[in-house]
Amino acid sequence: MSITIGLTLDAEEAGGYSALPWYALRKNYCEALAQAGGTPVCLPHHAEAVAAYLDLVDGILVTGGAFDVDPSLFGAEGRHRSVVLKPGRTTFELALVNGALERDMPILGICGGQQLLAVALGGSLIQHIPDEVPGALAHEQDTPRHQPAHGVRVTPRTRLARIVDHAEIEVNSTHHQAVKSVGPGCVVNAVAPDGVIEGIEMPAKRFCLGVQWHPEYGVSPADAALLRAFVESCK
């Protein structure tokens, strides 16, 4: 039986790859999902089509990207100078996540996708880690992403802990923002050595989990285990 996973696309304005506005997604998102047993389907940004999209797929993977969630969506009074917005993408992803939550469909958020998921669930974000976390690690690594940047401590008795079966795992790191607080019913499932939240989940849901790193690069066996568990939950 095919297990179909809907992935959110990134979007860019004209220039670079195309003279017209274009969608994009790294191939390794799709390849890693396929290796985990899923059939990836990429979803264009049409909020009015969310119900139809959700009728077609068995789970949702919210991808990352070089942009940020609008701080006004989590009640921030101002916007850090480093924040880059993509309002069309954020509007679509929020509609998609909220629709999936209403149906209790499996959701996995990766990096910026975890931040979007956290906001959808009533949490807030650190707008720029270097300015808000004293002694923070270098969360935007300058080494290739298939190499580890730092370790994270996995919270015992969480779903993530059961999936990876390790108290600590090595992860890559390519973000300047992070989850600041989680919403009602959510728990933190992974934390970096500097205290930055690296993972969240909502235990009451069928599968609702986000991680700050990029498991599609397969830095450790835990990454493949996470993707397999997500796909399995979509059956």
PDB file of C-alpha atoms in Angstrom:
ATOM      1  CA  MET A   1       0.000   0.000   0.000  1.00  0.00           C
ATOM      2  CA  SER A   2       1.363   3.402  -0.979  1.00  0.00           C
ATOM      3  CA  ILE A   3       1.869   5.853   1.901  1.00  0.00           C
ATOM      4  CA  THR A   4       1.633   9.351   0.468  1.00  0.00           C
ATOM      5  CA  ILE A   5       3.385  12.223   2.219  1.00  0.00           C
ATOM      6  CA  GLY A   6       2.662  15.839   1.314  1.00  0.00           C
ATOM      7  CA  LEU A   7       5.730  18.094   1.470  1.00  0.00           C
ATOM      8  CA  THR A   8       5.644  21.873   1.554  1.00  0.00           C
ATOM      9  CA  LEU A   9       7.667  23.660  -1.105  1.00  0.00           C
ATOM     10  CA  ASP A  10       9.828  26.738  -0.811  1.00  0.00           C
ATOM     11  CA  ALA A  11       9.085  29.645  -3.145  1.00  0.00           C
ATOM     12  CA  GLU A  12      11.242  32.346  -4.716  1.00  0.00           C
ATOM     13  CA  GLU A  13      10.520  35.390  -6.794  1.00  0.00           C
ATOM     14  CA  ALA A  14      11.856  35.800 -10.324  1.00  0.00           C
ATOM     15  CA  GLY A  15      15.600  35.516 -10.780  1.00  0.00           C
ATOM     16  CA  GLY A  16      18.291  32.875 -10.412  1.00  0.00           C
ATOM     17  CA  TYR A  17      16.841  29.587 -11.604  1.00  0.00           C
ATOM     18  CA  SER A  18      13.973  31.168 -13.544  1.00  0.00           C
ATOM     19  CA  ALA A  19      12.926  34.507 -14.976  1.00  0.00           C
ATOM     20  CA  LEU A  20       9.529  33.836 -13.401  1.00  0.00           C
ATOM     21  CA  PRO A  21       8.572  33.055  -9.781  1.00  0.00           C
ATOM     22  CA  TRP A  22       9.364  29.444  -8.910  1.00  0.00           C
ATOM     23  CA  TYR A  23       8.988  26.660  -6.344  1.00  0.00           C
ATOM     24  CA  ALA A  24      11.942  24.650  -5.058  1.00  0.00           C
ATOM     25  CA  LEU A  25      12.772  21.732  -2.765  1.00  0.00           C
ATOM     26  CA  ARG A  26      16.015  19.868  -2.150  1.00  0.00           C
ATOM     27  CA  LYS A  27      15.942  16.365  -3.615  1.00  0.00           C
ATOM     28  CA  ASN A  28      17.109  14.737  -0.385  1.00  0.00           C
ATOM     29  CA  TYR A  29      13.789  15.502   1.330  1.00  0.00           C
ATOM     30  CA  CYS A  30      12.014  13.307  -1.223  1.00  0.00           C
ATOM     31  CA  GLU A  31      14.778  10.701  -1.397  1.00  0.00           C
ATOM     32  CA  ALA A  32      14.924  10.268   2.381  1.00  0.00           C
ATOM     33  CA  LEU A  33      11.152   9.904   2.597  1.00  0.00           C
ATOM     34  CA  ALA A  34      11.150   7.345  -0.209  1.00  0.00           C
ATOM     35  CA  GLN A  35      13.880   5.370   1.572  1.00  0.00           C
ATOM     36  CA  ALA A  36      11.692   5.440   4.686  1.00  0.00           C
ATOM     37  CA  GLY A  37       8.835   3.884   2.729  1.00  0.00           C
ATOM     38  CA  GLY A  38       6.818   6.956   1.790  1.00  0.00           C
ATOM     39  CA  THR A  39       5.665   8.348  -1.544  1.00  0.00           C
ATOM     40  CA  PRO A  40       6.479  12.075  -1.551  1.00  0.00           C
ATOM     41  CA  VAL A  41       4.106  14.583  -3.164  1.00  0.00           C
ATOM     42  CA  CYS A  42       5.023  18.290  -3.287  1.00  0.00           C
ATOM     43  CA  LEU A  43       2.274  20.803  -2.502  1.00  0.00           C
ATOM     44  CA  PRO A  44       2.064  24.253  -4.145  1.00  0.00           C
ATOM     45  CA  HIS A  45       0.996  27.195  -1.988  1.00  0.00           C
ATOM     46  CA  HIS A  46      -2.772  27.333  -2.457  1.00  0.00           C
ATOM     47  CA  ALA A  47      -4.441  27.760   0.924  1.00  0.00           C
ATOM     48  CA  GLU A  48      -7.875  27.353  -0.656  1.00  0.00           C
ATOM     49  CA  ALA A  49      -6.846  23.848  -1.790  1.00  0.00           C
ATOM     50  CA  VAL A  50      -5.794  22.584   1.656  1.00  0.00           C
ATOM     51  CA  ALA A  51      -8.831  20.342   2.136  1.00  0.00           C
ATOM     52  CA  ALA A  52      -8.281  18.751  -1.271  1.00  0.00           C
ATOM     53  CA  TYR A  53      -4.583  18.254  -0.563  1.00  0.00           C
ATOM     54  CA  LEU A  54      -5.337  16.586   2.766  1.00  0.00           C
ATOM     55  CA  ASP A  55      -7.802  14.254   1.059  1.00  0.00           C
ATOM     56  CA  LEU A  56      -4.952  13.057  -1.175  1.00  0.00           C
ATOM     57  CA  VAL A  57      -2.180  12.439   1.375  1.00  0.00           C
ATOM     58  CA  ASP A  58      -1.647  10.339   4.484  1.00  0.00           C
ATOM     59  CA  GLY A  59       0.663  12.741   6.333  1.00  0.00           C
ATOM     60  CA  ILE A  60       2.321  16.160   6.145  1.00  0.00           C
ATOM     61  CA  LEU A  61       5.999  17.093   6.258  1.00  0.00           C
ATOM     62  CA  VAL A  62       6.615  20.837   6.746  1.00  0.00           C
ATOM     63  CA  THR A  63      10.060  21.610   5.342  1.00  0.00           C
ATOM     64  CA  GLY A  64      12.576  24.290   6.268  1.00  0.00           C
ATOM     65  CA  GLY A  65      13.814  27.278   4.305  1.00  0.00           C
ATOM     66  CA  ALA A  66      15.839  30.478   4.488  1.00  0.00           C
ATOM     67  CA  PHE A  67      13.033  32.596   5.929  1.00  0.00           C
ATOM     68  CA  ASP A  68      11.161  33.153   9.191  1.00  0.00           C
ATOM     69  CA  VAL A  69       7.663  33.039  10.651  1.00  0.00           C
ATOM     70  CA  ASP A  70       6.171  36.512  11.048  1.00  0.00           C
ATOM     71  CA  PRO A  71       6.723  37.485  14.731  1.00  0.00           C
ATOM     72  CA  SER A  72       3.259  39.056  14.859  1.00  0.00           C
ATOM     73  CA  LEU A  73       1.829  35.526  14.612  1.00  0.00           C
ATOM     74  CA  PHE A  74       3.195  34.666  18.051  1.00  0.00           C
ATOM     75  CA  GLY A  75       2.515  38.025  19.688  1.00  0.00           C
ATOM     76  CA  ALA A  76       5.953  39.632  19.458  1.00  0.00           C
ATOM     77  CA  GLU A  77       5.964  43.413  19.758  1.00  0.00           C
ATOM     78  CA  GLY A  78       8.763  43.937  17.252  1.00  0.00           C
ATOM     79  CA  ARG A  79      10.662  42.244  14.441  1.00  0.00           C
ATOM     80  CA  HIS A  80      14.399  41.546  14.607  1.00  0.00           C
ATOM     81  CA  ARG A  81      16.411  43.047  11.755  1.00  0.00           C
ATOM     82  CA  SER A  82      17.529  39.558  10.662  1.00  0.00           C
ATOM     83  CA  VAL A  83      13.973  38.286  10.105  1.00  0.00           C
ATOM     84  CA  VAL A  84      13.059  37.450   6.492  1.00  0.00           C
ATOM     85  CA  LEU A  85       9.413  36.816   5.664  1.00  0.00           C
ATOM     86  CA  LYS A  86       7.595  34.800   3.011  1.00  0.00           C
ATOM     87  CA  PRO A  87       3.962  35.625   3.824  1.00  0.00           C
ATOM     88  CA  GLY A  88       2.428  33.484   1.079  1.00  0.00           C
ATOM     89  CA  ARG A  89       4.290  30.375   2.167  1.00  0.00           C
ATOM     90  CA  THR A  90       3.550  30.953   5.862  1.00  0.00           C
ATOM     91  CA  THR A  91      -0.159  31.502   5.234  1.00  0.00           C
ATOM     92  CA  PHE A  92      -0.332  28.267   3.262  1.00  0.00           C
ATOM     93  CA  GLU A  93       1.666  26.208   5.757  1.00  0.00           C
ATOM     94  CA  LEU A  94      -0.416  27.426   8.699  1.00  0.00           C
ATOM     95  CA  ALA A  95      -3.611  26.507   6.861  1.00  0.00           C
ATOM     96  CA  LEU A  96      -2.160  23.095   5.976  1.00  0.00           C
ATOM     97  CA  VAL A  97      -0.982  22.357   9.519  1.00  0.00           C
ATOM     98  CA  ASN A  98      -4.235  23.523  11.095  1.00  0.00           C
ATOM     99  CA  GLY A  99      -6.193  21.369   8.673  1.00  0.00           C
ATOM    100  CA  ALA A 100      -4.020  18.337   9.445  1.00  0.00           C
ATOM    101  CA  LEU A 101      -4.379  18.945  13.183  1.00  0.00           C
ATOM    102  CA  GLU A 102      -8.162  19.031  12.860  1.00  0.00           C
ATOM    103  CA  ARG A 103      -8.049  15.642  11.127  1.00  0.00           C
ATOM    104  CA  ASP A 104      -5.377  14.281  13.508  1.00  0.00           C
ATOM    105  CA  MET A 105      -3.167  13.491  10.523  1.00  0.00           C
ATOM    106  CA  PRO A 106       0.539  12.797  11.163  1.00  0.00           C
ATOM    107  CA  ILE A 107       2.724  15.909  10.962  1.00  0.00           C
ATOM    108  CA  LEU A 108       6.511  16.202  10.968  1.00  0.00           C
ATOM    109  CA  GLY A 109       8.120  19.641  11.060  1.00  0.00           C
ATOM    110  CA  ILE A 110      11.768  20.052  10.074  1.00  0.00           C
ATOM    111  CA  CYS A 111      13.856  23.095  11.086  1.00  0.00           C
ATOM    112  CA  GLY A 112      11.727  26.079  10.019  1.00  0.00           C
ATOM    113  CA  GLY A 113       8.870  23.607   9.720  1.00  0.00           C
ATOM    114  CA  GLN A 114       9.205  22.857  13.418  1.00  0.00           C
ATOM    115  CA  GLN A 115       9.080  26.579  14.182  1.00  0.00           C
ATOM    116  CA  LEU A 116       5.929  26.944  12.074  1.00  0.00           C
ATOM    117  CA  LEU A 117       4.401  23.948  13.855  1.00  0.00           C
ATOM    118  CA  ALA A 118       5.276  25.423  17.255  1.00  0.00           C
ATOM    119  CA  VAL A 119       3.531  28.693  16.392  1.00  0.00           C
ATOM    120  CA  ALA A 120       0.481  26.852  15.049  1.00  0.00           C
ATOM    121  CA  LEU A 121       0.282  25.021  18.386  1.00  0.00           C
ATOM    122  CA  GLY A 122       0.384  28.236  20.405  1.00  0.00           C
ATOM    123  CA  GLY A 123       4.117  28.585  21.062  1.00  0.00           C
ATOM    124  CA  SER A 124       6.582  31.410  20.489  1.00  0.00           C
ATOM    125  CA  LEU A 125      10.008  31.788  18.885  1.00  0.00           C
ATOM    126  CA  ILE A 126      13.419  33.258  19.625  1.00  0.00           C
ATOM    127  CA  GLN A 127      13.868  35.689  16.739  1.00  0.00           C
ATOM    128  CA  HIS A 128      17.692  35.594  16.669  1.00  0.00           C
ATOM    129  CA  ILE A 129      19.591  33.146  18.873  1.00  0.00           C
ATOM    130  CA  PRO A 130      22.877  35.124  19.155  1.00  0.00           C
ATOM    131  CA  ASP A 131      20.980  38.104  20.583  1.00  0.00           C
ATOM    132  CA  GLU A 132      18.767  36.169  22.992  1.00  0.00           C
ATOM    133  CA  VAL A 133      20.812  33.189  24.223  1.00  0.00           C
ATOM    134  CA  PRO A 134      24.007  34.076  26.156  1.00  0.00           C
ATOM    135  CA  GLY A 135      26.865  31.721  25.276  1.00  0.00           C
ATOM    136  CA  ALA A 136      24.887  30.105  22.459  1.00  0.00           C
ATOM    137  CA  LEU A 137      26.413  27.470  20.223  1.00  0.00           C
ATOM    138  CA  ALA A 138      26.983  28.183  16.543  1.00  0.00           C
ATOM    139  CA  HIS A 139      23.576  26.994  15.355  1.00  0.00           C
ATOM    140  CA  GLU A 140      24.347  27.951  11.747  1.00  0.00           C
ATOM    141  CA  GLN A 141      27.157  25.505  11.057  1.00  0.00           C
ATOM    142  CA  ASP A 142      29.883  26.359   8.548  1.00  0.00           C
ATOM    143  CA  THR A 143      30.554  22.696   7.749  1.00  0.00           C
ATOM    144  CA  PRO A 144      28.582  20.504   5.289  1.00  0.00           C
ATOM    145  CA  ARG A 145      25.111  19.621   6.497  1.00  0.00           C
ATOM    146  CA  HIS A 146      25.694  15.888   6.309  1.00  0.00           C
ATOM    147  CA  GLN A 147      28.179  16.364   9.180  1.00  0.00           C
ATOM    148  CA  PRO A 148      27.119  16.824  12.820  1.00  0.00           C
ATOM    149  CA  ALA A 149      27.275  20.285  14.383  1.00  0.00           C
ATOM    150  CA  HIS A 150      26.492  19.429  18.006  1.00  0.00           C
ATOM    151  CA  GLY A 151      24.682  16.960  20.175  1.00  0.00           C
ATOM    152  CA  VAL A 152      21.195  17.193  21.642  1.00  0.00           C
ATOM    153  CA  ARG A 153      19.805  15.675  24.815  1.00  0.00           C
ATOM    154  CA  VAL A 154      16.616  13.723  24.168  1.00  0.00           C
ATOM    155  CA  THR A 155      13.918  14.104  26.806  1.00  0.00           C
ATOM    156  CA  PRO A 156      13.134  10.747  28.471  1.00  0.00           C
ATOM    157  CA  ARG A 157       9.692   9.163  27.989  1.00  0.00           C
ATOM    158  CA  THR A 158       8.862  11.246  24.938  1.00  0.00           C
ATOM    159  CA  ARG A 159       7.872   9.855  21.569  1.00  0.00           C
ATOM    160  CA  LEU A 160      11.197  11.015  20.147  1.00  0.00           C
ATOM    161  CA  ALA A 161      13.031   9.103  22.878  1.00  0.00           C
ATOM    162  CA  ARG A 162      11.167   5.919  21.995  1.00  0.00           C
ATOM    163  CA  ILE A 163      11.945   6.403  18.305  1.00  0.00           C
ATOM    164  CA  VAL A 164      15.682   7.099  18.519  1.00  0.00           C
ATOM    165  CA  ASP A 165      16.324   4.926  21.617  1.00  0.00           C
ATOM    166  CA  HIS A 166      19.243   7.107  22.756  1.00  0.00           C
ATOM    167  CA  ALA A 167      19.627   9.729  25.486  1.00  0.00           C
ATOM    168  CA  GLU A 168      21.810  11.881  23.219  1.00  0.00           C
ATOM    169  CA  ILE A 169      22.187  12.103  19.445  1.00  0.00           C
ATOM    170  CA  GLU A 170      24.341  14.113  17.035  1.00  0.00           C
ATOM    171  CA  VAL A 171      22.576  16.550  14.719  1.00  0.00           C
ATOM    172  CA  ASN A 172      23.319  19.141  12.054  1.00  0.00           C
ATOM    173  CA  SER A 173      22.330  22.775  12.614  1.00  0.00           C
ATOM    174  CA  THR A 174      21.304  25.488  10.133  1.00  0.00           C
ATOM    175  CA  HIS A 175      19.068  27.957  11.954  1.00  0.00           C
ATOM    176  CA  HIS A 176      19.198  31.372  13.598  1.00  0.00           C
ATOM    177  CA  GLN A 177      15.785  31.078  15.283  1.00  0.00           C
ATOM    178  CA  ALA A 178      14.379  28.468  17.665  1.00  0.00           C
ATOM    179  CA  VAL A 179      11.321  27.640  19.734  1.00  0.00           C
ATOM    180  CA  LYS A 180      11.120  29.883  22.798  1.00  0.00           C
ATOM    181  CA  SER A 181       8.037  28.425  24.466  1.00  0.00           C
ATOM    182  CA  VAL A 182       5.633  25.619  23.624  1.00  0.00           C
ATOM    183  CA  GLY A 183       1.859  25.834  23.546  1.00  0.00           C
ATOM    184  CA  PRO A 184      -0.684  23.979  25.694  1.00  0.00           C
ATOM    185  CA  GLY A 185      -0.386  20.209  25.439  1.00  0.00           C
ATOM    186  CA  CYS A 186       3.072  20.327  23.828  1.00  0.00           C
ATOM    187  CA  VAL A 187       6.312  19.070  25.338  1.00  0.00           C
ATOM    188  CA  VAL A 188       9.984  19.664  24.571  1.00  0.00           C
ATOM    189  CA  ASN A 189      11.618  16.436  23.379  1.00  0.00           C
ATOM    190  CA  ALA A 190      15.192  17.580  22.652  1.00  0.00           C
ATOM    191  CA  VAL A 191      17.512  20.329  23.948  1.00  0.00           C
ATOM    192  CA  ALA A 192      20.947  21.528  22.816  1.00  0.00           C
ATOM    193  CA  PRO A 193      23.806  21.938  25.334  1.00  0.00           C
ATOM    194  CA  ASP A 194      23.201  25.703  25.421  1.00  0.00           C
ATOM    195  CA  GLY A 195      19.556  25.218  26.380  1.00  0.00           C
ATOM    196  CA  VAL A 196      18.083  25.927  22.940  1.00  0.00           C
ATOM    197  CA  ILE A 197      14.972  23.842  22.271  1.00  0.00           C
ATOM    198  CA  GLU A 198      15.678  21.359  19.461  1.00  0.00           C
ATOM    199  CA  GLY A 199      12.469  19.346  19.324  1.00  0.00           C
ATOM    200  CA  ILE A 200       8.790  19.459  20.277  1.00  0.00           C
ATOM    201  CA  GLU A 201       5.826  17.114  20.169  1.00  0.00           C
ATOM    202  CA  MET A 202       2.158  16.907  21.115  1.00  0.00           C
ATOM    203  CA  PRO A 203       1.589  13.552  22.840  1.00  0.00           C
ATOM    204  CA  ALA A 204      -2.197  13.648  22.474  1.00  0.00           C
ATOM    205  CA  LYS A 205      -1.969  13.586  18.680  1.00  0.00           C
ATOM    206  CA  ARG A 206      -1.446  10.546  16.460  1.00  0.00           C
ATOM    207  CA  PHE A 207       1.967  11.897  15.352  1.00  0.00           C
ATOM    208  CA  CYS A 208       2.741  15.586  15.805  1.00  0.00           C
ATOM    209  CA  LEU A 209       6.468  16.185  16.145  1.00  0.00           C
ATOM    210  CA  GLY A 210       9.080  18.709  15.103  1.00  0.00           C
ATOM    211  CA  VAL A 211      12.870  18.761  15.153  1.00  0.00           C
ATOM    212  CA  GLN A 212      15.187  21.711  14.651  1.00  0.00           C
ATOM    213  CA  TRP A 213      17.746  19.743  12.656  1.00  0.00           C
ATOM    214  CA  HIS A 214      17.510  18.201   9.161  1.00  0.00           C
ATOM    215  CA  PRO A 215      17.075  14.404   9.398  1.00  0.00           C
ATOM    216  CA  GLU A 216      16.919  14.106   5.600  1.00  0.00           C
ATOM    217  CA  TYR A 217      20.737  14.359   5.582  1.00  0.00           C
ATOM    218  CA  GLY A 218      21.096  11.179   7.643  1.00  0.00           C
ATOM    219  CA  VAL A 219      23.718  12.487  10.077  1.00  0.00           C
ATOM    220  CA  SER A 220      23.065   9.582  12.461  1.00  0.00           C
ATOM    221  CA  PRO A 221      20.933   6.412  12.522  1.00  0.00           C
ATOM    222  CA  ALA A 222      18.447   8.390  14.623  1.00  0.00           C
ATOM    223  CA  ASP A 223      17.539  10.462  11.561  1.00  0.00           C
ATOM    224  CA  ALA A 224      16.488   7.452   9.502  1.00  0.00           C
ATOM    225  CA  ALA A 225      14.621   6.041  12.510  1.00  0.00           C
ATOM    226  CA  LEU A 226      12.652   9.272  12.851  1.00  0.00           C
ATOM    227  CA  LEU A 227      11.614   9.313   9.186  1.00  0.00           C
ATOM    228  CA  ARG A 228      10.632   5.641   9.303  1.00  0.00           C
ATOM    229  CA  ALA A 229       8.519   6.218  12.407  1.00  0.00           C
ATOM    230  CA  PHE A 230       6.790   9.169  10.746  1.00  0.00           C
ATOM    231  CA  VAL A 231       5.979   7.202   7.603  1.00  0.00           C
ATOM    232  CA  GLU A 232       4.808   4.228   9.680  1.00  0.00           C
ATOM    233  CA  SER A 233       2.432   6.506  11.594  1.00  0.00           C
ATOM    234  CA  CYS A 234       0.848   7.539   8.269  1.00  0.00           C
ATOM    235  CA  LYS A 235      -0.386   4.028   7.459  1.00  0.00           C
TER     236      LYS A 235
END
